[in-house]
Short mmCIF file of C-alpha atoms and ligand atoms in Angstrom, two decimals:
data_model
loop_
_atom_site.label_atom_id
_atom_site.label_comp_id
_atom_site.label_asym_id
_atom_site.label_seq_id
_atom_site.Cartn_x
_atom_site.Cartn_y
_atom_site.Cartn_z
CA MET A 30 30.88 -48.49 -26.42
CA SER A 31 30.12 -48.71 -23.01
CA GLN A 32 28.53 -45.48 -22.11
CA THR A 33 25.63 -48.40 -19.41
CA SER A 34 25.46 -46.76 -16.07
CA LYS A 35 26.96 -48.13 -13.30
CA ILE A 36 24.53 -49.25 -10.26
CA VAL A 37 26.75 -50.45 -8.65
CA ARG A 38 29.30 -49.17 -7.44
CA VAL A 39 32.48 -50.77 -5.16
CA THR A 40 35.87 -48.34 -4.32
CA GLY A 41 38.76 -50.62 -2.29
CA VAL A 42 36.37 -52.27 -0.26
CA VAL A 43 38.43 -53.79 3.19
CA LYS A 44 36.66 -55.52 6.29
CA ASN A 45 38.18 -56.91 9.27
CA PHE A 46 36.02 -58.13 11.34
CA ASP A 47 37.48 -57.93 14.97
CA LEU A 48 36.86 -60.38 17.36
CA GLY A 49 39.03 -59.59 20.37
CA LYS A 50 42.64 -60.49 20.35
CA ILE A 51 42.85 -60.69 16.89
CA VAL A 52 41.25 -58.74 13.99
CA VAL A 53 40.39 -61.25 10.86
CA GLU A 54 40.38 -59.98 7.27
CA VAL A 55 37.76 -60.90 5.20
CA LEU A 56 37.42 -58.90 2.60
CA LYS A 57 41.21 -57.50 1.14
CA GLY A 58 41.15 -54.42 -0.95
CA ILE A 59 37.88 -55.13 -3.83
CA ASP A 60 37.59 -52.44 -6.38
CA LEU A 61 34.46 -53.81 -8.54
CA GLU A 62 31.53 -51.64 -11.04
CA ILE A 63 27.82 -52.68 -12.06
CA GLU A 64 26.40 -52.40 -14.40
CA THR A 65 22.51 -51.45 -14.53
CA GLY A 66 20.30 -54.46 -15.72
CA LYS A 67 22.88 -57.06 -16.15
CA TYR A 68 22.61 -60.84 -13.93
CA ILE A 69 26.50 -60.99 -12.03
CA SER A 70 27.82 -63.83 -10.11
CA ILE A 71 29.81 -63.69 -7.17
CA MET A 72 31.64 -67.65 -6.83
CA GLY A 73 34.13 -68.12 -4.69
CA PRO A 74 34.64 -70.55 -2.73
CA SER A 75 32.59 -71.43 0.63
CA GLY A 76 33.77 -68.19 3.49
CA SER A 77 35.97 -66.36 0.76
CA GLY A 78 33.67 -63.39 1.60
CA LYS A 79 31.14 -63.82 -0.69
CA SER A 80 28.57 -62.65 2.35
CA THR A 81 30.02 -60.59 2.75
CA LEU A 82 30.76 -58.31 0.16
CA PHE A 83 26.99 -58.97 -0.48
CA ASN A 84 25.97 -57.24 3.04
CA MET A 85 28.30 -54.16 2.22
CA ILE A 86 26.69 -53.76 -1.61
CA GLY A 87 23.46 -54.38 0.09
CA GLY A 88 23.46 -51.33 2.78
CA LEU A 89 23.27 -54.03 5.83
CA ASP A 90 27.08 -53.84 7.23
CA LYS A 91 29.91 -50.86 6.31
CA PRO A 92 33.14 -51.28 5.28
CA THR A 93 36.83 -50.95 7.55
CA GLU A 94 37.43 -49.02 4.31
CA GLY A 95 36.31 -47.71 1.52
CA LYS A 96 32.94 -46.30 -0.38
CA VAL A 97 29.73 -49.15 -1.44
CA PHE A 98 27.97 -46.42 -4.13
CA ILE A 99 25.02 -47.12 -5.24
CA ASP A 100 23.45 -45.15 -8.09
CA GLU A 101 26.12 -42.70 -7.74
CA VAL A 102 25.01 -41.91 -4.00
CA ASP A 103 27.93 -42.96 -0.86
CA ILE A 104 25.74 -45.56 1.49
CA ALA A 105 27.98 -44.05 3.92
CA GLN A 106 26.51 -40.79 4.34
CA LEU A 107 23.16 -42.16 5.01
CA ASP A 108 21.51 -41.29 7.60
CA ALA A 109 19.03 -44.62 9.10
CA TYR A 110 15.44 -43.05 7.42
CA GLU A 111 17.39 -42.49 4.17
CA LEU A 112 19.18 -45.73 4.26
CA ALA A 113 16.02 -48.14 5.48
CA TRP A 114 14.70 -46.49 2.79
CA LEU A 115 17.20 -47.50 0.58
CA ARG A 116 16.53 -51.19 1.68
CA CYS A 117 12.41 -50.73 1.10
CA ARG A 118 12.97 -49.11 -2.30
CA LYS A 119 15.44 -50.09 -4.58
CA ILE A 120 17.03 -52.98 -3.10
CA GLY A 121 15.20 -56.42 -3.07
CA TYR A 122 16.27 -59.45 -0.66
CA ILE A 123 16.51 -62.29 -1.48
CA PHE A 124 17.99 -64.85 1.16
CA GLN A 125 19.36 -68.56 1.27
CA THR A 126 16.76 -69.84 4.17
CA PHE A 127 13.77 -68.11 2.93
CA ASN A 128 13.24 -65.69 5.55
CA LEU A 129 9.32 -64.80 4.86
CA ILE A 130 7.77 -64.94 7.77
CA PRO A 131 6.14 -67.13 9.54
CA VAL A 132 2.82 -65.59 11.14
CA MET A 133 1.93 -63.96 7.39
CA THR A 134 0.90 -65.34 5.66
CA ALA A 135 2.28 -65.94 1.66
CA LEU A 136 0.03 -62.13 0.61
CA GLU A 137 0.83 -60.71 3.56
CA ASN A 138 4.53 -62.26 2.92
CA ILE A 139 4.56 -59.99 -0.28
CA THR A 140 2.59 -56.76 1.07
CA ILE A 141 5.23 -56.02 4.11
CA PRO A 142 7.33 -53.90 1.89
CA MET A 143 4.63 -52.51 -0.37
CA THR A 144 3.15 -51.07 3.11
CA PHE A 145 6.43 -50.16 3.74
CA ALA A 146 6.70 -47.84 0.90
CA GLY A 147 3.37 -46.20 1.42
CA VAL A 148 1.49 -48.16 -0.77
CA SER A 149 -2.39 -48.49 0.30
CA SER A 150 -3.76 -51.51 0.72
CA ASP A 151 -5.89 -52.18 -1.85
CA GLU A 152 -2.92 -51.23 -4.53
CA ALA A 153 -1.24 -53.05 -2.32
CA LEU A 154 -3.38 -56.43 -2.79
CA LYS A 155 -3.44 -56.01 -5.87
CA LYS A 156 0.02 -55.55 -7.14
CA GLY A 157 1.15 -58.71 -4.74
CA MET A 158 -1.76 -61.39 -6.75
CA ASP A 159 -0.30 -60.46 -9.59
CA LEU A 160 3.50 -61.37 -8.86
CA LEU A 161 2.64 -64.48 -7.67
CA SER A 162 1.08 -65.79 -10.66
CA GLN A 163 4.35 -64.18 -12.23
CA VAL A 164 6.19 -66.63 -10.50
CA GLY A 165 3.82 -69.01 -10.83
CA LEU A 166 1.90 -69.03 -7.38
CA ALA A 167 -1.56 -68.25 -8.07
CA GLY A 168 -4.08 -69.61 -5.54
CA ARG A 169 -0.92 -70.40 -2.92
CA HIS A 170 -1.86 -66.61 -1.66
CA GLU A 171 -3.98 -68.09 1.61
CA HIS A 172 -0.92 -70.55 2.71
CA ARG A 173 1.49 -70.01 5.79
CA PRO A 174 6.00 -70.27 4.94
CA SER A 175 4.86 -72.92 6.43
CA GLU A 176 2.71 -74.74 4.51
CA LEU A 177 4.73 -74.73 1.56
CA SER A 178 8.45 -76.25 0.22
CA GLY A 179 10.95 -75.28 -0.07
CA GLY A 180 11.19 -73.87 -4.06
CA GLN A 181 7.33 -72.54 -3.07
CA GLN A 182 8.62 -70.83 -0.14
CA GLN A 183 12.15 -69.34 -2.34
CA ARG A 184 9.48 -67.73 -4.79
CA VAL A 185 7.35 -65.97 -2.46
CA ALA A 186 11.02 -64.49 -1.17
CA VAL A 187 10.80 -63.57 -5.19
CA ALA A 188 8.22 -61.72 -4.92
CA ARG A 189 9.01 -59.91 -2.25
CA ALA A 190 11.97 -58.54 -3.37
CA LEU A 191 10.05 -57.22 -6.22
CA ALA A 192 7.02 -55.55 -4.30
CA ASN A 193 8.28 -52.09 -4.84
CA ASN A 194 10.70 -52.35 -8.39
CA PRO A 195 13.85 -52.37 -6.98
CA SER A 196 16.73 -52.23 -9.49
CA ILE A 197 18.86 -54.31 -7.65
CA ILE A 198 18.05 -57.77 -6.72
CA LEU A 199 20.47 -59.05 -4.18
CA ALA A 200 20.36 -62.96 -3.79
CA ASP A 201 23.37 -64.69 -1.08
CA GLU A 202 23.43 -68.16 -2.25
CA PRO A 203 19.44 -68.33 -3.25
CA THR A 204 19.50 -72.30 -3.83
CA GLY A 205 21.67 -73.20 -1.11
CA ASN A 206 18.65 -75.13 0.49
CA LEU A 207 16.95 -75.67 -2.61
CA ASP A 208 17.75 -79.21 -4.44
CA LEU A 209 18.95 -79.91 -8.30
CA THR A 210 15.62 -79.11 -10.25
CA THR A 211 13.86 -75.93 -7.80
CA GLY A 212 17.14 -74.81 -7.28
CA GLU A 213 16.98 -75.10 -11.69
CA GLU A 214 13.51 -72.87 -11.25
CA ILE A 215 14.72 -70.43 -8.98
CA ILE A 216 17.31 -69.45 -10.55
CA LYS A 217 15.09 -69.52 -14.50
CA LEU A 218 12.95 -67.64 -12.81
CA LEU A 219 15.56 -65.03 -11.39
CA LYS A 220 17.11 -64.42 -14.92
CA GLU A 221 13.27 -64.03 -16.36
CA LEU A 222 12.54 -61.39 -14.46
CA SER A 223 16.24 -59.58 -14.84
CA ILE A 224 14.85 -59.52 -18.53
CA GLU A 225 11.70 -58.46 -18.44
CA ARG A 226 12.25 -55.72 -15.93
CA GLY A 227 15.30 -54.67 -16.57
CA VAL A 228 16.58 -54.99 -12.59
CA THR A 229 20.34 -56.08 -11.81
CA VAL A 230 20.29 -58.47 -9.60
CA ILE A 231 23.95 -59.69 -7.85
CA SER A 232 23.39 -63.52 -6.80
CA ALA A 233 26.60 -64.68 -4.97
CA THR A 234 26.86 -68.60 -5.13
CA HIS A 235 28.73 -71.76 -5.14
CA ASP A 236 26.56 -73.59 -7.04
CA TYR A 237 28.27 -73.87 -10.45
CA LYS A 238 23.91 -73.97 -12.20
CA MET A 239 24.28 -70.22 -11.90
CA LEU A 240 27.09 -69.24 -14.58
CA ASN A 241 24.61 -70.18 -17.73
CA VAL A 242 23.16 -68.34 -17.16
CA SER A 243 25.37 -65.06 -15.75
CA ASP A 244 25.79 -61.96 -17.52
CA GLN A 245 29.41 -61.41 -15.66
CA VAL A 246 30.50 -63.46 -13.34
CA ILE A 247 33.31 -62.54 -10.31
CA TRP A 248 35.17 -64.88 -8.41
CA ILE A 249 36.75 -64.16 -4.82
CA ARG A 250 39.52 -65.64 -3.26
CA ASP A 251 40.71 -65.29 0.06
CA GLY A 252 38.95 -62.02 0.29
CA LYS A 253 39.98 -60.68 -3.63
CA ILE A 254 38.23 -60.35 -6.99
CA GLU A 255 41.11 -63.39 -8.69
CA LYS A 256 39.35 -62.79 -12.15
CA ILE A 257 36.53 -61.22 -13.67
CA GLN A 258 34.65 -63.31 -16.62
CA GLN A 259 31.98 -61.74 -18.78
CA ARG A 260 29.64 -63.87 -20.71
CA GLU A 261 31.25 -64.50 -24.03
CA GLU A 262 34.16 -66.05 -22.31
CA LEU A 263 31.74 -68.19 -19.84
CA ASN A 264 30.90 -70.08 -23.16
CA ILE A 265 33.69 -70.59 -24.05
CA SER A 266 35.16 -71.81 -20.23
CA THR A 267 31.95 -74.14 -19.78
CA GLY A 268 32.54 -75.50 -23.69
CA GLY A 269 36.13 -76.44 -22.39
CA LEU A 270 33.87 -78.26 -19.14
CA ALA A 271 31.30 -79.46 -21.26
CA SER A 272 34.36 -81.36 -23.24
CA ALA A 273 36.40 -82.23 -20.76
CA HIS A 274 33.18 -84.78 -20.05
CA MET B 12 12.92 -34.40 -0.53
CA ARG B 13 12.57 -36.38 2.48
CA ARG B 14 11.87 -40.62 0.87
CA LEU B 15 10.17 -42.28 4.65
CA VAL B 16 9.39 -45.78 5.26
CA GLU B 17 6.30 -46.01 7.02
CA LEU B 18 4.12 -48.68 9.29
CA PRO B 19 0.91 -47.16 9.82
CA LEU B 20 -1.04 -47.95 13.06
CA SER B 21 -3.48 -50.14 11.77
CA LYS B 22 -1.00 -52.15 9.98
CA SER B 23 0.80 -52.78 13.25
CA PHE B 24 -1.59 -53.68 15.52
CA LYS B 25 -3.11 -56.40 12.48
CA MET B 26 0.56 -57.50 12.99
CA ALA B 27 1.32 -57.36 16.24
CA PHE B 28 -2.37 -60.04 16.44
CA GLN B 29 -1.41 -62.18 13.82
CA SER B 30 1.74 -62.63 15.55
CA ILE B 31 0.03 -63.22 19.18
CA ARG B 32 -2.12 -66.25 17.20
CA VAL B 33 -0.01 -67.88 15.22
CA ARG B 34 2.70 -68.20 18.16
CA PHE B 35 -0.44 -68.69 20.95
CA PHE B 36 0.96 -71.31 23.34
CA ARG B 37 3.96 -68.50 23.67
CA SER B 38 1.63 -65.73 23.74
CA MET B 39 0.53 -67.71 26.83
CA VAL B 40 3.25 -68.34 29.41
CA THR B 41 3.59 -65.03 29.28
CA THR B 42 -0.14 -64.35 29.52
CA VAL B 43 -0.64 -66.69 32.40
CA SER B 44 1.62 -65.32 34.74
CA LEU B 45 -0.21 -62.43 33.92
CA VAL B 46 -3.71 -63.49 34.78
CA LEU B 47 -1.55 -64.72 38.03
CA ALA B 48 -0.35 -61.71 39.35
CA VAL B 49 -3.41 -60.13 38.26
CA SER B 50 -5.57 -62.05 40.30
CA PHE B 51 -3.53 -62.19 43.55
CA PHE B 52 -4.01 -58.09 43.40
CA THR B 53 -7.15 -58.30 42.69
CA PHE B 54 -8.39 -61.18 45.15
CA ILE B 55 -7.02 -58.90 47.75
CA GLN B 56 -7.72 -55.67 47.17
CA ALA B 57 -11.34 -57.58 46.70
CA SER B 58 -11.38 -59.24 49.43
CA ASN B 59 -10.68 -56.24 50.88
CA ASP B 60 -13.58 -54.40 49.00
CA THR B 61 -16.41 -56.62 50.51
CA ALA B 62 -15.51 -56.32 54.22
CA GLU B 63 -15.34 -53.32 54.19
CA GLY B 64 -18.98 -53.17 52.52
CA LEU B 65 -19.60 -56.01 55.55
CA LEU B 66 -18.16 -53.62 57.73
CA SER B 67 -20.79 -50.70 56.70
CA SER B 68 -23.41 -52.81 58.13
CA ASN B 69 -22.33 -51.87 61.44
CA ASP B 70 -23.60 -54.94 62.45
CA GLN B 71 -21.02 -56.31 65.98
CA THR B 72 -21.58 -60.21 64.87
CA VAL B 73 -20.37 -58.98 61.62
CA LEU B 74 -17.87 -57.61 62.91
CA LEU B 75 -16.34 -59.85 64.94
CA GLU B 76 -16.42 -62.45 62.29
CA LEU B 77 -14.74 -60.13 60.22
CA VAL B 78 -11.50 -59.83 63.48
CA LYS B 79 -11.97 -63.37 63.81
CA ALA B 80 -11.44 -64.42 59.84
CA GLY B 81 -8.35 -62.14 60.19
CA TYR B 82 -9.39 -57.95 59.17
CA ASP B 83 -7.45 -55.14 60.77
CA ILE B 84 -10.23 -53.22 61.54
CA THR B 85 -8.73 -50.39 62.86
CA PRO B 86 -11.40 -48.67 65.18
CA GLU B 87 -11.45 -44.15 64.65
CA SER B 88 -11.32 -44.88 60.42
CA GLY B 89 -13.88 -47.96 60.15
CA SER B 90 -12.33 -48.95 57.59
CA ILE B 91 -9.96 -52.18 55.84
CA GLU B 92 -5.63 -51.45 56.02
CA SER B 93 -4.50 -54.09 54.41
CA SER B 94 -1.86 -55.07 56.32
CA ALA B 95 2.48 -53.82 55.31
CA LYS B 96 2.53 -58.12 55.20
CA GLN B 97 -0.05 -58.66 52.67
CA ARG B 98 1.90 -55.59 50.75
CA TRP B 99 4.52 -56.79 50.61
CA ILE B 100 3.73 -59.95 49.59
CA LEU B 101 2.14 -58.29 46.79
CA PHE B 102 4.80 -56.20 45.76
CA LEU B 103 6.51 -59.49 45.60
CA SER B 104 4.49 -61.04 43.98
CA LEU B 105 4.28 -58.45 41.03
CA LEU B 106 7.90 -57.70 40.74
CA VAL B 107 7.89 -61.81 39.54
CA CYS B 108 5.12 -61.26 37.36
CA VAL B 109 7.48 -58.86 35.59
CA VAL B 110 10.96 -60.92 36.05
CA GLY B 111 8.78 -63.24 34.00
CA ILE B 112 7.80 -61.39 31.61
CA ILE B 113 10.99 -59.95 30.55
CA ASN B 114 12.48 -63.20 31.31
CA ALA B 115 10.03 -65.07 28.66
CA GLN B 116 9.99 -61.72 26.15
CA LEU B 117 13.45 -62.03 26.14
CA MET B 118 13.77 -65.57 24.55
CA SER B 119 10.84 -64.61 21.93
CA VAL B 120 13.07 -62.02 20.51
CA THR B 121 15.91 -64.14 20.88
CA GLU B 122 13.84 -66.56 19.24
CA ARG B 123 12.42 -63.65 16.26
CA PHE B 124 16.14 -62.59 15.21
CA ARG B 125 15.42 -63.70 11.33
CA GLU B 126 12.06 -62.56 11.49
CA ILE B 127 13.59 -58.83 13.47
CA GLY B 128 16.26 -58.53 11.12
CA THR B 129 13.76 -59.87 7.42
CA LEU B 130 11.82 -57.15 8.10
CA LYS B 131 14.52 -54.49 8.86
CA CYS B 132 16.00 -55.49 5.69
CA LEU B 133 12.54 -55.24 3.62
CA GLY B 134 12.75 -51.30 5.47
CA ALA B 135 11.47 -51.59 9.33
CA LEU B 136 12.91 -48.51 11.50
CA ASP B 137 13.55 -49.68 14.90
CA ARG B 138 10.42 -47.12 15.92
CA PHE B 139 8.04 -50.22 13.92
CA ILE B 140 10.10 -52.75 15.92
CA VAL B 141 9.18 -51.08 18.67
CA ARG B 142 5.07 -50.70 18.30
CA LEU B 143 5.29 -53.57 17.39
CA PHE B 144 5.65 -55.29 21.51
CA LEU B 145 4.99 -53.25 22.95
CA ILE B 146 1.49 -53.06 20.70
CA GLU B 147 1.29 -57.14 21.41
CA ALA B 148 2.47 -57.23 25.54
CA ALA B 149 -0.12 -54.59 25.40
CA MET B 150 -2.59 -56.31 24.26
CA GLN B 151 -1.09 -59.94 26.30
CA GLY B 152 -1.55 -57.42 29.50
CA ILE B 153 -5.11 -56.57 28.57
CA THR B 154 -6.23 -59.46 28.06
CA GLY B 155 -4.27 -61.59 30.82
CA GLY B 156 -5.71 -58.66 33.22
CA LEU B 157 -9.33 -58.44 32.77
CA VAL B 158 -8.77 -62.53 32.97
CA GLY B 159 -6.80 -61.67 36.02
CA ALA B 160 -9.61 -59.17 37.40
CA PHE B 161 -12.27 -61.42 36.75
CA LEU B 162 -10.69 -64.90 37.79
CA GLY B 163 -9.36 -62.75 41.66
CA SER B 164 -12.64 -61.27 42.23
CA CYS B 165 -15.30 -64.48 41.90
CA VAL B 166 -12.30 -66.10 43.89
CA ALA B 167 -12.96 -63.43 46.31
CA LEU B 168 -16.65 -62.69 46.27
CA GLY B 169 -16.66 -67.22 46.21
CA SER B 170 -14.90 -67.23 49.63
CA CYS B 171 -15.74 -64.17 51.66
CA LEU B 172 -19.62 -65.75 51.15
CA ALA B 173 -18.35 -68.23 51.87
CA THR B 174 -17.22 -67.18 55.42
CA PHE B 175 -19.82 -64.38 56.73
CA GLY B 176 -22.82 -66.52 54.56
CA GLY B 177 -25.54 -65.27 52.14
CA LYS B 178 -26.44 -62.59 54.61
CA ALA B 179 -23.36 -60.86 53.21
CA PHE B 180 -24.07 -60.42 49.52
CA PHE B 181 -26.21 -57.40 50.62
CA PHE B 182 -23.92 -55.52 51.52
CA ILE B 183 -21.17 -56.62 48.67
CA PRO B 184 -19.96 -53.14 46.99
CA TRP B 185 -20.36 -53.05 43.28
CA GLY B 186 -18.71 -50.38 42.03
CA GLN B 187 -16.18 -50.20 44.48
CA LEU B 188 -14.97 -53.77 43.26
CA LEU B 189 -15.87 -52.74 39.76
CA VAL B 190 -12.88 -49.93 40.08
CA THR B 191 -10.67 -52.68 42.00
CA ILE B 192 -11.14 -54.81 38.63
CA ALA B 193 -10.25 -51.17 36.66
CA VAL B 194 -7.34 -51.13 38.24
CA ALA B 195 -6.13 -54.36 38.96
CA THR B 196 -6.20 -54.73 34.26
CA GLY B 197 -4.72 -50.48 33.88
CA THR B 198 -1.54 -52.39 36.46
CA GLY B 199 -1.27 -56.24 34.08
CA THR B 200 -1.44 -53.62 30.82
CA LEU B 201 1.61 -51.62 32.66
CA LEU B 202 3.53 -54.61 34.20
CA SER B 203 3.01 -56.25 30.55
CA LEU B 204 4.41 -52.91 29.22
CA LEU B 205 7.08 -52.58 32.22
CA GLY B 206 7.98 -56.25 31.09
CA VAL B 207 8.37 -55.85 27.07
CA LEU B 208 10.73 -52.38 27.09
CA TYR B 209 14.00 -53.45 27.50
CA PRO B 210 13.28 -57.06 24.67
CA ALA B 211 12.24 -54.64 22.79
CA PHE B 212 14.99 -51.97 22.67
CA ILE B 213 17.14 -54.62 21.96
CA ALA B 214 14.24 -56.81 19.15
CA ALA B 215 15.29 -52.65 17.86
CA ARG B 216 18.99 -52.89 17.78
CA MET B 217 19.29 -55.45 16.09
CA GLN B 218 20.80 -55.38 12.50
CA PRO B 219 19.30 -56.94 9.22
CA VAL B 220 22.03 -58.69 8.55
CA GLU B 221 21.68 -60.53 11.11
CA ALA B 222 18.96 -61.77 8.62
CA MET B 223 21.50 -63.69 6.48
CA ARG B 224 22.74 -66.01 9.51
CA VAL B 225 23.02 -69.15 8.15
CA ASP B 226 23.19 -71.61 11.02
CA GLN B 227 24.50 -74.89 11.05
N1 LIG C 322 30.47 -61.23 12.13
C1 LIG C 322 31.50 -61.56 11.84
N2 LIG C 322 32.17 -61.40 12.73
C2 LIG C 322 33.89 -62.98 11.95
N3 LIG C 322 33.80 -62.97 11.68
C3 LIG C 322 33.18 -63.13 10.30
C4 LIG C 322 31.86 -63.10 10.12
N4 LIG C 322 31.70 -62.84 8.77
C5 LIG C 322 32.04 -63.22 8.41
N5 LIG C 322 32.94 -64.10 8.98
C6 LIG C 322 34.51 -64.34 8.51
O1 LIG C 322 34.74 -63.70 6.86
C7 LIG C 322 34.35 -65.01 6.67
C8 LIG C 322 33.52 -65.21 5.39
O2 LIG C 322 32.73 -65.01 5.55
P1 LIG C 322 31.81 -65.08 4.48
O3 LIG C 322 31.21 -63.61 4.08
O4 LIG C 322 30.32 -65.46 5.09
O5 LIG C 322 31.71 -65.87 3.43
P2 LIG C 322 31.26 -66.81 2.41
O6 LIG C 322 29.88 -65.95 1.72
O7 LIG C 322 32.28 -67.15 1.17
O8 LIG C 322 31.23 -68.71 2.20
C9 LIG C 322 34.74 -66.52 7.02
O9 LIG C 322 35.85 -66.87 7.57
C10 LIG C 322 33.51 -66.13 8.28
O10 LIG C 322 34.10 -66.35 9.24
MG1 LIG C 323 28.28 -66.68 2.52
#
């Protein structure tokens, strides 16, 4: 039944941080396949290695051992230009700390990736405005990040991540700096966009609100995959949780 | 097919300008040190220019006044020379200025680690980052240089008129003064670029993972 394509493949990834005196083993052999168009959550306690794994998948850091394939391309083989291209066109990043460029307006923040991708200025502005209204911020294009609330900033960041129609959205603790309801709104937005655009969303989190929208949950503990749950299994377990209340 | 990311020059200028405008106070600090050094440089140079102009009057009393005012007049060439001490002080002041700029720019790179990391996550190449910092420094350099040159020459002219009286006005070598202002502005720009080279290199080498850092 599953002839779906794998957008991300991680094989035998080990990551050690050499701190001089000691070597910290953070990832201890991760194997993973992620299907195109799915909404994936990487769950685990703080310090379990979610962000580290996430940085490997996003081509932001190199594994000590093992390989990461994006669209069946081994990203260790890419040179600096190809990596920049990958980050610009293939992947959209969303950060816990929003990371908008503080000196730029919301609209300008959204158009930077398009500028890097060689999209003409007019086209970028038009698309930027469309994206802003898609994330529910029409009319806020002239506002600087400091003039927006946390939730609104994260919405701009979501729009920016979508600017070049990436195949993957990587979100590391996207709700970590948001209150409960705002966090829920961002999760809902990500889920909607994922369905609408068929983009694969991979989000590292310890926010259980994410469980409801995930197609697949990858549980990580101490640098190893503890278990991988599909949506169907989740319903049962969250049902169990609900009944336990 | 080579797939390349790009950043047009016009966009780079816009980003650099925005960065200066929004962080106005911080760029002011960098620029002010430049203004001081350049105005000192211009003051010395322009004072020599005006003295040279007075010297060309061939007026004995003016000559005596010049010597009294402390100018070194070499009899054979009949021109004003900046003294070794003057050059040494000048050199030191420019050096202090560059060190100050390096320091300020390094601080600004440290402050902007998240911004730089984010730009890299969005696809920026090392050279985009270097270019942004260079353009910013050039803008600060030209501004600081111009203001400094203007200030320095005003002070030089003022003190010349104060020392030698109104008659000095007729001997001011305006052409030479303009050259001095141009050279001073150029020097200021150069100093600013020199000061940003190392910080820009550090910024360009910053890893995109930096953007992910969450400090508590
Ligand atoms: N650059 C680094 N140098 C040294 N240790 C690191 C580095 N990055 C992460 N670690 C360590 O790796 C472990 C996992 O970190 P991380 O991947 O950020 O966890 P999570 O995102 O799940 O909270 C932590 O113990 C952390 O201290
Ligand atoms: Mg983390």
